[in-house]
Amino acid sequence: MPTATQSAQQAPSTATLRHSLLVRITHWLTFIAFIALLVTGIEILISHPRFYWGEVGNVNTHPIFTFHIPSSRDTVPTGYGYVLPDQNGWSRYLHFEAAWLLVLTGAVYFAYLIATGHLRRNLFPTRDQRSLRAYTTRLGQYLRLKKSAADELHTYNVLQRTSYLVVLFVLFPLIIWTGLAMSPAITTSFPFVSSLLGGRQSARTIHLFVTIALVLFLIIHVTMVALSGFRVRIRAMITGKSTLGAELTTRELP
Ligand code: HEM
């Protein structure tokens, strides 16, 4: 019986379907929404780079930390005293629109995950992968810049699976919850959305830290894709088709 490596070496060069159309569309829509949220979020942050804990926070209250950058909402003196200038309305509009794109795209993707078994089959670590050793072994291979093994041709390794589960079930729900907790329209009808987090300003501070975690995820995610074979995997995520078997024999075998 051929080993996994021999099978990969003998793999035909015909393309196979690696990602379904729905996964590809929702993946890239999520990425577009995320970049739009990040850019507009930074613009909103610049307008008031002070962070508080609790319900109330403004120029008259004590922040828990401050980014020492020029603020576009610094108070300006006028003949009538100190006033706040324009609050960057364009970035708020675009932030909310991108947030809804993210939520709707996420809802479609979640329905697909559950309905097709993709979650259980491809994103939860397999029985063999559920050990500390599996994590440390794969991490060591990444750190030594070792190319993907043949058994990763059409499946995700344990670090990829775990990072996807963290982003899907921890970071995205938290970023949406903390975002809703800052919306007066939501908190007026459902005050617990914000009070459970300690108040609107606490929600804003947590929102910032979850954003930083998402940016870290993105850096780690793209690094893992690059170490596994960037062009091949990006092509598969765009076209759906994978010729991994053929390419591995010439370029990627360890
Ligand atoms: C916030 C942004 C992103 C999120 C949340 C995200 C999330 C994910 C998730 C959940 C999967 C698994 C999809 C599935 O099978 O259901 C995935 C796969 C993948 N992502 Fe991303 N992604 C993001 C950005 C990117 C970017 C910027 C790139 C490339 C430059 C990228 C390239 C890929 C590739 C190539 C795969 C397949 C990995 C493989 O075949 O080994 N992603 N991503």
Coordinates of N, CA and C in Angstrom, one line a residue, residues 16-235:
T16 N -8.6 19.5 -8.5 CA -9.7 19.0 -7.7 C -10.4 20.2 -7.0
L17 N -11.6 20.1 -6.6 CA -12.3 21.2 -6.0 C -11.8 21.3 -4.5
R18 N -11.2 22.4 -4.2 CA -10.7 22.5 -2.8 C -11.6 23.3 -1.9
H19 N -12.2 24.4 -2.4 CA -13.1 25.2 -1.6 C -14.4 25.4 -2.4
S20 N -15.6 25.3 -1.7 CA -16.8 25.5 -2.4 C -17.0 27.0 -2.8
L21 N -17.9 27.3 -3.7 CA -18.1 28.7 -4.1 C -18.6 29.5 -2.9
L22 N -19.4 28.9 -2.1 CA -19.9 29.7 -0.9 C -18.8 30.1 0.0
V23 N -17.9 29.1 0.3 CA -16.8 29.4 1.2 C -15.9 30.5 0.6
R24 N -15.7 30.4 -0.7 CA -14.8 31.4 -1.3 C -15.5 32.8 -1.3
I25 N -16.7 32.9 -1.7 CA -17.4 34.2 -1.7 C -17.4 34.8 -0.3
T26 N -17.9 34.0 0.7 CA -18.0 34.6 2.1 C -16.6 34.9 2.6
H27 N -15.6 34.1 2.2 CA -14.2 34.4 2.7 C -13.7 35.8 2.3
W28 N -13.9 36.0 1.0 CA -13.3 37.3 0.4 C -14.2 38.5 0.8
L29 N -15.6 38.2 1.0 CA -16.4 39.3 1.4 C -16.1 39.7 2.9
T30 N -15.8 38.7 3.7 CA -15.4 38.9 5.1 C -14.1 39.7 5.1
F31 N -13.2 39.4 4.2 CA -11.9 40.1 4.2 C -12.1 41.6 3.8
I32 N -12.9 41.8 2.8 CA -13.2 43.2 2.3 C -13.9 44.0 3.5
A33 N -14.9 43.4 4.1 CA -15.6 44.0 5.2 C -14.6 44.3 6.4
F34 N -13.7 43.4 6.6 CA -12.8 43.6 7.7 C -11.8 44.7 7.5
I35 N -11.3 44.8 6.2 CA -10.4 45.9 5.9 C -11.1 47.3 6.0
A36 N -12.4 47.3 5.5 CA -13.2 48.5 5.6 C -13.4 48.9 7.1
L37 N -13.7 47.9 7.9 CA -13.9 48.2 9.3 C -12.6 48.7 10.0
L38 N -11.5 48.1 9.6 CA -10.3 48.5 10.2 C -9.9 49.9 9.8
V39 N -10.0 50.3 8.6 CA -9.7 51.7 8.1 C -10.6 52.7 8.8
T40 N -11.9 52.4 8.7 CA -12.8 53.4 9.3 C -12.7 53.4 10.9
G41 N -12.4 52.2 11.4 CA -12.2 52.1 12.9 C -11.1 53.0 13.3
I42 N -10.0 52.9 12.6 CA -8.8 53.7 12.9 C -9.2 55.2 12.8
E43 N -9.9 55.6 11.8 CA -10.4 57.0 11.7 C -11.2 57.4 12.9
I44 N -12.1 56.5 13.3 CA -13.0 56.8 14.5 C -12.1 56.9 15.7
L45 N -11.1 56.0 15.8 CA -10.2 56.1 17.0 C -9.5 57.4 17.1
I46 N -9.0 57.8 15.9 CA -8.2 59.1 15.8 C -9.1 60.3 16.3
S47 N -10.4 60.2 16.1 CA -11.2 61.3 16.5 C -11.3 61.4 18.0
H48 N -11.0 60.3 18.7 CA -11.0 60.4 20.2 C -10.2 59.3 20.8
P49 N -8.9 59.4 20.8 CA -8.0 58.3 21.1 C -7.8 58.1 22.6
R50 N -8.9 58.3 23.4 CA -8.8 58.1 24.9 C -9.8 56.9 25.2
F51 N -9.4 56.0 26.1 CA -10.2 54.9 26.4 C -10.5 54.8 27.9
Y52 N -11.8 54.5 28.2 CA -12.3 54.5 29.6 C -12.9 53.2 30.0
W53 N -13.2 53.0 31.3 CA -13.9 51.9 31.7 C -15.2 52.3 32.4
G54 N -16.3 51.6 32.2 CA -17.6 51.9 32.8 C -18.5 52.5 31.8
E55 N -19.5 53.3 32.2 CA -20.5 53.8 31.3 C -20.2 55.1 30.6
V56 N -19.5 56.0 31.4 CA -19.3 57.4 30.9 C -17.8 57.6 30.6
G57 N -17.5 58.3 29.5 CA -16.1 58.7 29.2 C -16.2 59.9 28.3
N58 N -15.5 60.9 28.6 CA -15.4 62.1 27.8 C -14.2 62.9 28.2
V59 N -14.0 64.1 27.5 CA -12.8 64.9 27.8 C -12.7 65.3 29.3
N60 N -13.8 65.3 30.0 CA -13.8 65.7 31.4 C -13.6 64.5 32.4
T61 N -13.5 63.3 31.8 CA -13.3 62.1 32.8 C -11.9 61.5 32.5
H62 N -11.5 60.7 33.5 CA -10.1 60.2 33.5 C -10.1 59.0 32.6
P63 N -9.2 58.9 31.6 CA -9.1 57.7 30.8 C -8.2 56.7 31.4
I64 N -8.4 55.3 31.1 CA -7.5 54.3 31.6 C -6.2 54.3 30.8
F65 N -6.3 54.6 29.5 CA -5.1 54.9 28.7 C -5.5 55.7 27.5
T66 N -4.4 56.3 26.9 CA -4.6 57.3 25.8 C -3.6 57.0 24.8
F67 N -3.9 57.1 23.5 CA -2.9 57.0 22.4 C -2.5 58.5 22.2
H68 N -1.2 58.7 22.3 CA -0.7 60.1 22.2 C -0.5 60.4 20.7
I69 N -1.6 60.6 20.1 CA -1.5 61.0 18.6 C -2.4 62.2 18.5
P70 N -2.2 63.0 17.4 CA -3.0 64.2 17.2 C -4.5 63.8 17.0
S71 N -5.4 64.3 17.8 CA -6.8 63.9 17.7 C -7.6 64.9 16.8
S72 N -8.4 64.3 15.9 CA -9.2 65.1 15.0 C -10.4 65.7 15.8
R73 N -10.6 65.3 17.0 CA -11.7 65.9 17.8 C -11.2 66.7 19.0
D74 N -10.0 67.1 19.0 CA -9.5 68.0 20.1 C -10.4 69.2 20.2
T75 N -10.7 69.6 21.4 CA -11.6 70.8 21.5 C -10.9 72.0 20.9
V76 N -11.6 72.9 20.2 CA -11.0 74.1 19.7 C -11.7 75.3 20.3
P77 N -10.9 76.3 20.6 CA -11.4 77.5 21.3 C -12.2 78.3 20.2
T78 N -13.4 78.8 20.6 CA -14.1 79.8 19.8 C -14.6 80.9 20.7
G79 N -15.2 81.9 20.1 CA -15.7 83.0 20.9 C -16.7 82.6 21.9
Y80 N -17.3 81.4 21.7 CA -18.3 80.9 22.7 C -17.8 79.9 23.7
G81 N -16.4 79.7 23.7 CA -15.8 78.7 24.6 C -15.2 77.6 23.8
Y82 N -14.9 76.4 24.5 CA -14.3 75.3 23.8 C -15.4 74.4 23.2
V83 N -15.3 74.0 21.9 CA -16.3 73.1 21.3 C -15.6 72.0 20.6
L84 N -16.4 70.9 20.3 CA -15.8 69.7 19.6 C -16.1 70.0 18.1
P85 N -15.1 69.8 17.2 CA -15.3 69.9 15.8 C -16.1 68.7 15.2
D86 N -16.2 68.7 13.9 CA -17.0 67.6 13.2 C -16.4 66.2 13.6
Q87 N -17.3 65.2 13.7 CA -17.0 63.9 14.3 C -16.7 62.9 13.2
N88 N -16.2 63.2 12.0 CA -15.9 62.2 11.0 C -17.0 61.3 10.6
G89 N -18.1 61.9 10.2 CA -19.4 61.2 9.9 C -19.2 60.1 8.9
W90 N -18.3 60.4 7.8 CA -18.1 59.4 6.8 C -17.6 58.1 7.3
S91 N -16.7 58.1 8.2 CA -16.1 56.9 8.7 C -17.1 56.1 9.5
R92 N -18.0 56.8 10.3 CA -19.0 56.1 11.0 C -20.0 55.4 10.1
Y93 N -20.5 56.1 9.1 CA -21.4 55.5 8.1 C -20.8 54.2 7.5
L94 N -19.6 54.3 7.0 CA -19.0 53.2 6.3 C -18.7 52.1 7.3
H95 N -18.4 52.4 8.6 CA -18.1 51.4 9.6 C -19.4 50.6 9.8
F96 N -20.5 51.3 9.9 CA -21.8 50.5 10.2 C -22.1 49.7 9.0
E97 N -21.9 50.2 7.8 CA -22.3 49.5 6.6 C -21.4 48.2 6.5
A98 N -20.1 48.4 6.7 CA -19.2 47.2 6.6 C -19.5 46.2 7.7
A99 N -20.0 46.7 8.9 CA -20.3 45.8 10.0 C -21.5 44.9 9.6
W100 N -22.5 45.5 8.9 CA -23.6 44.7 8.5 C -23.3 43.7 7.4
L101 N -22.3 44.2 6.5 CA -21.9 43.2 5.5 C -21.2 42.0 6.2
L102 N -20.4 42.3 7.2 CA -19.7 41.2 8.0 C -20.7 40.3 8.7
V103 N -21.7 40.9 9.3 CA -22.7 40.1 10.1 C -23.5 39.2 9.1
L104 N -24.0 39.8 8.0 CA -24.8 39.0 7.1 C -24.0 37.9 6.4
T105 N -22.8 38.3 6.0 CA -21.9 37.3 5.4 C -21.6 36.1 6.4
G106 N -21.3 36.5 7.6 CA -21.1 35.6 8.7 C -22.2 34.6 8.9
A107 N -23.5 35.2 8.9 CA -24.7 34.4 9.1 C -24.8 33.3 8.0
V108 N -24.6 33.7 6.7 CA -24.6 32.8 5.6 C -23.6 31.7 5.8
Y109 N -22.4 32.1 6.1 CA -21.3 31.1 6.3 C -21.6 30.2 7.5
F110 N -22.1 30.7 8.6 CA -22.4 29.8 9.7 C -23.5 28.8 9.4
A111 N -24.5 29.2 8.6 CA -25.6 28.3 8.2 C -25.0 27.2 7.4
Y112 N -24.0 27.6 6.5 CA -23.4 26.6 5.6 C -22.5 25.6 6.4
L113 N -21.8 26.2 7.4 CA -20.9 25.4 8.3 C -21.7 24.2 8.9
I114 N -22.9 24.6 9.5 CA -23.7 23.7 10.2 C -24.4 22.7 9.3
A115 N -25.0 23.3 8.2 CA -25.9 22.5 7.3 C -25.1 21.4 6.6
T116 N -23.9 21.7 6.2 CA -23.1 20.8 5.3 C -22.2 19.9 6.1
G117 N -22.0 20.2 7.4 CA -21.0 19.4 8.2 C -19.6 19.8 8.0
H118 N -19.4 20.9 7.3 CA -18.1 21.5 7.0 C -17.3 21.8 8.3
L119 N -18.1 22.3 9.3 CA -17.6 22.6 10.6 C -17.0 21.4 11.3
R120 N -17.8 20.4 11.4 CA -17.3 19.1 12.1 C -16.2 18.4 11.3
R121 N -16.4 18.4 10.0 CA -15.5 17.6 9.2 C -14.1 18.3 9.0
N122 N -14.2 19.6 8.7 CA -12.9 20.3 8.3 C -12.4 21.3 9.3
L123 N -13.2 21.8 10.2 CA -12.6 22.9 11.1 C -12.4 22.4 12.5
F124 N -13.1 21.4 13.0 CA -12.8 20.9 14.4 C -11.6 20.0 14.2
P125 N -10.6 20.1 15.1 CA -9.4 19.2 15.1 C -9.9 17.7 15.0
T126 N -9.2 16.9 14.2 CA -9.6 15.5 14.1 C -9.1 14.8 15.4
R127 N -9.6 13.5 15.6 CA -9.2 12.8 16.8 C -7.7 12.7 17.0
D128 N -7.0 12.5 15.9 CA -5.5 12.4 16.0 C -4.8 13.7 16.4
Q129 N -5.5 14.8 16.0 CA -4.9 16.2 16.3 C -5.2 16.7 17.7
R130 N -6.0 16.0 18.4 CA -6.4 16.5 19.7 C -5.4 16.1 20.8
S131 N -4.2 16.7 20.7 CA -3.2 16.4 21.8 C -2.2 17.6 21.7
L132 N -1.6 17.8 22.9 CA -0.6 18.9 22.9 C 0.5 18.7 22.0
R133 N 0.9 17.4 21.8 CA 2.0 17.0 21.0 C 1.7 17.4 19.5
A134 N 0.4 17.2 19.1 CA 0.1 17.6 17.7 C 0.3 19.1 17.5
Y135 N 0.0 19.9 18.5 CA 0.2 21.3 18.4 C 1.6 21.7 18.3
T136 N 2.4 21.1 19.2 CA 3.8 21.5 19.3 C 4.6 21.0 18.1
T137 N 4.2 19.8 17.6 CA 4.9 19.3 16.4 C 4.7 20.2 15.2
R138 N 3.4 20.6 15.0 CA 3.1 21.4 13.8 C 3.7 22.8 14.0
L139 N 3.7 23.3 15.2 CA 4.3 24.6 15.4 C 5.8 24.6 15.1
G140 N 6.5 23.5 15.6 CA 7.9 23.3 15.4 C 8.2 23.3 13.9
Q141 N 7.3 22.6 13.1 CA 7.5 22.6 11.6 C 7.4 23.9 11.0
Y142 N 6.4 24.7 11.5 CA 6.3 26.1 10.9 C 7.5 26.9 11.3
L143 N 8.0 26.8 12.5 CA 9.1 27.6 13.0 C 10.4 27.2 12.2
R144 N 10.5 25.9 11.8 CA 11.7 25.5 11.0 C 11.4 25.7 9.5
L145 N 10.3 26.4 9.2 CA 9.9 26.7 7.8 C 9.8 25.4 6.9
K146 N 9.4 24.3 7.6 CA 9.2 23.1 6.8 C 8.0 23.2 5.9
K147 N 8.1 22.7 4.7 CA 7.0 22.7 3.8 C 5.9 21.8 4.2
S148 N 4.7 22.0 3.7 CA 3.5 21.1 4.2 C 3.7 19.7 3.8
A149 N 3.3 18.8 4.7 CA 3.4 17.4 4.5 C 2.2 17.0 3.5
A150 N 2.4 15.8 2.9 CA 1.4 15.4 1.9 C 0.0 15.3 2.5
D151 N -0.1 14.9 3.8 CA -1.5 14.8 4.4 C -2.2 16.1 4.6
E152 N -1.5 17.2 4.3 CA -2.2 18.5 4.4 C -2.6 19.0 3.0
L153 N -2.6 18.1 2.0 CA -3.0 18.5 0.7 C -4.4 19.0 0.6
H154 N -5.3 18.3 1.2 CA -6.7 18.7 1.1 C -7.4 18.9 2.4
T155 N -6.6 19.3 3.4 CA -7.2 19.4 4.7 C -6.4 20.5 5.5
Y156 N -7.0 21.0 6.6 CA -6.3 22.0 7.4 C -5.5 21.3 8.5
N157 N -4.4 21.9 8.9 CA -3.7 21.3 10.0 C -4.3 21.8 11.3
V158 N -3.8 21.3 12.4 CA -4.4 21.6 13.7 C -4.3 23.0 14.1
L159 N -3.2 23.7 13.7 CA -3.1 25.1 14.1 C -4.0 26.0 13.2
Q160 N -4.2 25.6 12.0 CA -5.2 26.4 11.1 C -6.6 26.2 11.7
R161 N -6.9 24.9 12.0 CA -8.3 24.6 12.5 C -8.6 25.4 13.8
T162 N -7.6 25.4 14.7 CA -7.8 26.0 16.0 C -7.9 27.5 15.8
S163 N -7.1 28.1 14.9 CA -7.2 29.6 14.7 C -8.5 29.9 14.1
Y164 N -9.0 29.1 13.2 CA -10.3 29.4 12.6 C -11.5 29.3 13.6
L165 N -11.4 28.3 14.5 CA -12.4 28.2 15.5 C -12.4 29.4 16.5
V166 N -11.1 29.8 16.8 CA -11.0 31.0 17.7 C -11.6 32.2 17.1
V167 N -11.3 32.4 15.8 CA -11.8 33.6 15.1 C -13.3 33.6 14.9
L168 N -13.8 32.4 14.6 CA -15.2 32.3 14.3 C -16.1 32.3 15.6
F169 N -15.6 31.6 16.6 CA -16.5 31.4 17.8 C -16.1 32.3 19.0
V170 N -15.0 33.0 19.0 CA -14.6 33.9 20.1 C -14.5 35.3 19.6
L171 N -13.6 35.6 18.6 CA -13.3 36.9 18.2 C -14.5 37.6 17.5
F172 N -15.0 36.9 16.5 CA -16.1 37.6 15.7 C -17.4 37.8 16.6
P173 N -17.8 36.8 17.4 CA -18.9 37.1 18.3 C -18.7 38.3 19.2
L174 N -17.4 38.3 19.8 CA -17.1 39.4 20.7 C -17.1 40.8 20.0
I175 N -16.5 40.8 18.8 CA -16.4 42.1 18.1 C -17.9 42.6 17.8
I176 N -18.7 41.7 17.5 CA -20.1 42.1 17.1 C -20.9 42.5 18.4
W177 N -20.7 41.7 19.5 CA -21.4 42.1 20.8 C -20.9 43.5 21.3
T178 N -19.6 43.7 21.3 CA -19.1 44.9 21.8 C -19.5 46.1 20.9
G179 N -19.6 45.8 19.6 CA -20.1 46.9 18.7 C -21.5 47.2 19.0
L180 N -22.4 46.2 19.1 CA -23.8 46.5 19.4 C -23.9 47.2 20.8
A181 N -23.0 46.9 21.7 CA -23.1 47.5 23.1 C -22.8 49.0 23.1
M182 N -22.3 49.4 22.0 CA -22.0 50.9 21.9 C -23.1 51.6 21.1
S183 N -24.1 50.9 20.6 CA -25.2 51.5 19.9 C -26.4 51.9 20.8
P184 N -26.6 53.2 20.9 CA -27.8 53.6 21.7 C -29.1 53.0 21.3
A185 N -29.3 52.7 20.0 CA -30.5 52.1 19.5 C -30.7 50.7 20.1
I186 N -29.6 50.0 20.2 CA -29.7 48.6 20.8 C -29.8 48.7 22.3
T187 N -28.9 49.5 23.0 CA -28.9 49.4 24.4 C -30.1 50.0 25.1
T188 N -30.8 50.9 24.4 CA -32.1 51.4 24.9 C -33.1 50.3 25.1
S189 N -33.2 49.5 24.1 CA -34.2 48.3 24.1 C -33.6 47.2 24.9
F190 N -32.3 46.9 24.8 CA -31.7 45.8 25.5 C -30.5 46.2 26.3
P191 N -30.7 46.9 27.5 CA -29.6 47.4 28.3 C -28.6 46.4 28.7
F192 N -29.0 45.1 28.8 CA -28.0 44.1 29.3 C -26.9 43.9 28.3
V193 N -27.1 44.2 27.0 CA -26.1 44.0 26.0 C -24.8 44.8 26.4
S194 N -25.0 46.0 26.9 CA -23.9 46.8 27.4 C -23.5 46.6 28.8
S195 N -24.6 46.4 29.7 CA -24.3 46.4 31.2 C -23.5 45.1 31.5
L196 N -23.7 44.0 30.7 CA -23.0 42.7 31.0 C -21.5 42.9 30.8
L197 N -21.1 43.9 29.9 CA -19.7 44.2 29.7 C -19.1 45.3 30.6
G198 N -20.0 45.8 31.4 CA -19.5 46.9 32.4 C -19.8 48.3 31.9
G199 N -20.6 48.4 30.8 CA -21.0 49.8 30.3 C -20.5 50.1 28.9
R200 N -20.9 51.2 28.4 CA -20.6 51.5 27.0 C -19.1 51.7 26.7
Q201 N -18.5 52.4 27.7 CA -17.0 52.7 27.5 C -16.2 51.4 27.7
S202 N -16.6 50.5 28.6 CA -15.9 49.3 28.7 C -16.0 48.5 27.4
A203 N -17.2 48.5 26.8 CA -17.4 47.8 25.6 C -16.5 48.4 24.5
R204 N -16.3 49.7 24.5 CA -15.5 50.3 23.5 C -14.0 49.9 23.7
T205 N -13.6 49.8 24.9 CA -12.2 49.4 25.2 C -12.0 47.9 24.8
I206 N -13.0 47.1 25.2 CA -12.8 45.6 24.8 C -12.8 45.5 23.2
H207 N -13.7 46.3 22.6 CA -13.8 46.4 21.1 C -12.4 46.6 20.5
L208 N -11.6 47.5 21.1 CA -10.3 47.8 20.6 C -9.4 46.6 20.8
F209 N -9.4 45.9 22.0 CA -8.5 44.8 22.2 C -8.9 43.6 21.3
V210 N -10.2 43.4 21.0 CA -10.6 42.3 20.1 C -10.1 42.7 18.7
T211 N -10.1 43.9 18.3 CA -9.7 44.3 17.0 C -8.2 44.0 16.8
I212 N -7.4 44.3 17.9 CA -6.0 44.0 17.9 C -5.8 42.5 17.7
A213 N -6.6 41.7 18.4 CA -6.5 40.2 18.3 C -6.8 39.8 16.9
L214 N -7.8 40.4 16.3 CA -8.2 40.0 14.9 C -7.0 40.4 13.9
V215 N -6.4 41.5 14.1 CA -5.3 41.9 13.3 C -4.1 40.8 13.4
L216 N -3.9 40.4 14.7 CA -2.9 39.4 15.0 C -3.3 38.1 14.3
F217 N -4.6 37.7 14.3 CA -5.0 36.5 13.6 C -4.7 36.6 12.1
L218 N -5.0 37.8 11.6 CA -4.8 38.0 10.1 C -3.3 37.8 9.8
I219 N -2.4 38.3 10.6 CA -1.0 38.2 10.3 C -0.6 36.7 10.4
I220 N -1.0 36.1 11.5 CA -0.7 34.6 11.6 C -1.3 33.8 10.5
H221 N -2.5 34.1 10.2 CA -3.3 33.3 9.1 C -2.5 33.4 7.8
V222 N -2.2 34.6 7.4 CA -1.5 34.8 6.1 C -0.1 34.2 6.1
T223 N 0.6 34.3 7.3 CA 1.9 33.7 7.4 C 1.8 32.1 7.3
M224 N 0.8 31.5 7.9 CA 0.6 30.1 7.8 C 0.3 29.7 6.3
V225 N -0.5 30.5 5.6 CA -0.8 30.2 4.2 C 0.5 30.3 3.4
A226 N 1.3 31.4 3.7 CA 2.5 31.6 2.9 C 3.5 30.4 3.2
L227 N 3.6 29.9 4.4 CA 4.5 28.8 4.7 C 4.0 27.5 4.1
S228 N 2.7 27.4 3.8 CA 2.2 26.2 3.3 C 2.2 26.2 1.8
G229 N 2.5 27.3 1.2 CA 2.5 27.4 -0.3 C 1.5 28.5 -0.7
F230 N 2.0 29.8 -0.8 CA 1.1 30.9 -0.9 C 0.3 30.9 -2.2
R231 N 1.0 30.8 -3.4 CA 0.3 30.9 -4.7 C -0.7 29.8 -4.9
V232 N -0.3 28.6 -4.5 CA -1.2 27.5 -4.7 C -2.5 27.6 -3.9
R233 N -2.3 28.0 -2.7 CA -3.5 28.1 -1.8 C -4.3 29.3 -2.1
I234 N -3.7 30.5 -2.5 CA -4.5 31.6 -2.8 C -5.3 31.3 -4.1
R235 N -4.6 30.7 -5.1 CA -5.3 30.3 -6.3 C -6.5 29.4 -6.0

